[in-house]
Amino acid sequence: MPSYPNPISSKLPKVGTTIFTVMSKLAADYNAVNLSQGFPDFPVSPVLIDLVYKHMREGRNQYPPMAGVMALRERLALKMEHAYGVQYNPETEITITAGGTQAIFTAINALISEGDEVILFTPAYDCYAPAIELVGGKPVYVQLKANDYSIDWKQVKKVVSRHTKMILINSPHNPTGAIIGEKDIQELIKITKDNDIMILSDEVYEHIVFDGESHLSVAQYPELATRSLIVYSFGKTFHVTGWKTGYIVGPENLMHEFRKVHQFNVFTANAPIQYALADFMLYPDNYLHIGAEYQRRRNIFLDAVKASRFKIKQSKGTYFQLLDYSKISEEDDEEFAIKLTVEHKIASIPVSVFYHNPIQNKVLRFCFAKEEETLLRAGDILSKI
Ligand code: GLN
């Protein structure tokens, strides 16, 4: 096909292909152990698979309601009540989405206008800033503290302005595995007290928190909940990232605006999968223990790399572990990640891509949502580097 003959002014001139696609392709091309893009390599519950099949066979294959299958929204309202002690009305305050990324994109489209500022914490998951820029908003970056990736609230206070429309938080945090604590919540309450700043809270790893800590949701704090849209993911919780199904909760007035955009963005999400998830979620045992399960996998990975030359800061949540290679190489992390994939056959994600400005830390992100055998093989390779 000949090219489009006229100049194109790109809406995202600095954006290339997302690092997850780049690294997973490189891993496949070089037959490397793929700990780059975050997805489990172990099987999905056969019960869940059978439920999808059952609902397809029974004919639930046409458009579900725009906001999602009611039975599933009802289950999610119960989950929010059990997990966080807060009531969301399934009719008006919960919407099923085609994954967390769509929920984030749609929320930003619905709530952010030209010139609005959105505060983001770097390293930041890579879909946030482009969504803001596409609607003419301005991402305002605050770097997480270098030692433990906690939030520098002094810095946040400095950048809040009359244009600040939203603060986007993410806990458990991708890519660092950090989690927010009670002190962070209190700071957030203080900062949003006398203004109308909204919060978009990406909590897709809500159930994956380790070492006896628990996930704090903005839903648990009425001062925050009334101004927050909160994003969750079935992919992370049920090991089905490829099903691209998630959901978003929030007060009716914010959800009303969200749905105005959602209906024209994707209209709705996959029907049989929603019916199956509704049945599956009747048994909270199907998901409440995934934190312990992932902690076991994290520990296998940590154990497998403890004799290596990588420096480890133990992950507190998500299924990602950062490893610092400053004792091994002077190369920048993108170069080093490529070299590890091509020459050593292990793929990871260079963390610098999640910053908005060039950064010199030598850190790679590894996904440990993998079979024990995969983790041991990875540990073996990393110990020899
Ligand atoms: N959330 C996944 C990760 O952080 C990637 C999802 C994607 O590829 N877009 O690795």
PDB file of N, CA and C in Angstrom, residues 123-125 170 173-178 318 320-322 349 351 354 365:
ATOM      1  N   PRO A 123       8.050   6.614  38.653  1.00  0.00           N
ATOM      2  CA  PRO A 123       7.650   5.993  37.399  1.00  0.00           C
ATOM      3  C   PRO A 123       6.139   5.745  37.342  1.00  0.00           C
ATOM      4  N   ALA A 124       5.540   6.107  36.187  1.00  0.00           N
ATOM      5  CA  ALA A 124       4.088   5.977  36.030  1.00  0.00           C
ATOM      6  C   ALA A 124       3.777   4.977  34.924  1.00  0.00           C
ATOM      7  N   TYR A 125       2.779   4.184  35.129  1.00  0.00           N
ATOM      8  CA  TYR A 125       2.334   3.217  34.115  1.00  0.00           C
ATOM      9  C   TYR A 125       2.120   3.957  32.788  1.00  0.00           C
ATOM     10  N   ASN A 170      -1.800   5.114  42.060  1.00  0.00           N
ATOM     11  CA  ASN A 170      -1.738   3.697  41.684  1.00  0.00           C
ATOM     12  C   ASN A 170      -1.089   2.911  42.819  1.00  0.00           C
ATOM     13  N   HIS A 173       1.646  -0.517  43.288  1.00  0.00           N
ATOM     14  CA  HIS A 173       2.175   0.292  42.198  1.00  0.00           C
ATOM     15  C   HIS A 173       2.959  -0.501  41.146  1.00  0.00           C
ATOM     16  N   ASN A 174       2.563  -0.290  39.909  1.00  0.00           N
ATOM     17  CA  ASN A 174       3.281  -0.833  38.761  1.00  0.00           C
ATOM     18  C   ASN A 174       4.098   0.308  38.175  1.00  0.00           C
ATOM     19  N   PRO A 175       5.402   0.246  38.029  1.00  0.00           N
ATOM     20  CA  PRO A 175       6.244  -0.948  38.063  1.00  0.00           C
ATOM     21  C   PRO A 175       6.962  -1.242  39.386  1.00  0.00           C
ATOM     22  N   THR A 176       6.818  -0.452  40.433  1.00  0.00           N
ATOM     23  CA  THR A 176       7.778  -0.604  41.546  1.00  0.00           C
ATOM     24  C   THR A 176       7.374  -1.624  42.602  1.00  0.00           C
ATOM     25  N   GLY A 177       6.086  -1.960  42.687  1.00  0.00           N
ATOM     26  CA  GLY A 177       5.645  -2.866  43.755  1.00  0.00           C
ATOM     27  C   GLY A 177       5.483  -2.159  45.090  1.00  0.00           C
ATOM     28  N   ALA A 178       5.529  -0.816  45.094  1.00  0.00           N
ATOM     29  CA  ALA A 178       5.316  -0.076  46.350  1.00  0.00           C
ATOM     30  C   ALA A 178       3.810  -0.010  46.650  1.00  0.00           C
ATOM     31  N   THR A 318       1.723  -6.208  43.830  1.00  0.00           N
ATOM     32  CA  THR A 318       1.722  -6.464  42.370  1.00  0.00           C
ATOM     33  C   THR A 318       2.455  -7.785  42.100  1.00  0.00           C
ATOM     34  N   PHE A 320       5.274  -7.784  40.302  1.00  0.00           N
ATOM     35  CA  PHE A 320       6.533  -7.314  39.738  1.00  0.00           C
ATOM     36  C   PHE A 320       7.610  -7.163  40.803  1.00  0.00           C
ATOM     37  N   GLN A 321       8.840  -7.464  40.411  1.00  0.00           N
ATOM     38  CA  GLN A 321       9.988  -7.287  41.298  1.00  0.00           C
ATOM     39  C   GLN A 321      11.032  -6.456  40.545  1.00  0.00           C
ATOM     40  N   LEU A 322      11.525  -5.402  41.188  1.00  0.00           N
ATOM     41  CA  LEU A 322      12.598  -4.618  40.572  1.00  0.00           C
ATOM     42  C   LEU A 322      13.947  -5.202  40.970  1.00  0.00           C
ATOM     43  N   ILE A 349      11.581  -5.501  31.806  1.00  0.00           N
ATOM     44  CA  ILE A 349      11.148  -4.171  31.354  1.00  0.00           C
ATOM     45  C   ILE A 349      12.085  -3.123  31.956  1.00  0.00           C
ATOM     46  N   VAL A 351      12.970   0.214  33.531  1.00  0.00           N
ATOM     47  CA  VAL A 351      12.052   1.081  34.298  1.00  0.00           C
ATOM     48  C   VAL A 351      12.103   2.547  33.851  1.00  0.00           C
ATOM     49  N   PHE A 354       9.179   4.549  32.220  1.00  0.00           N
ATOM     50  CA  PHE A 354       8.027   5.030  32.989  1.00  0.00           C
ATOM     51  C   PHE A 354       8.261   6.417  33.585  1.00  0.00           C
ATOM     52  N   ARG A 365      12.435  -4.287  35.625  1.00  0.00           N
ATOM     53  CA  ARG A 365      11.256  -4.894  36.260  1.00  0.00           C
ATOM     54  C   ARG A 365      11.064  -6.315  35.731  1.00  0.00           C
TER      55      ARG A 365
END
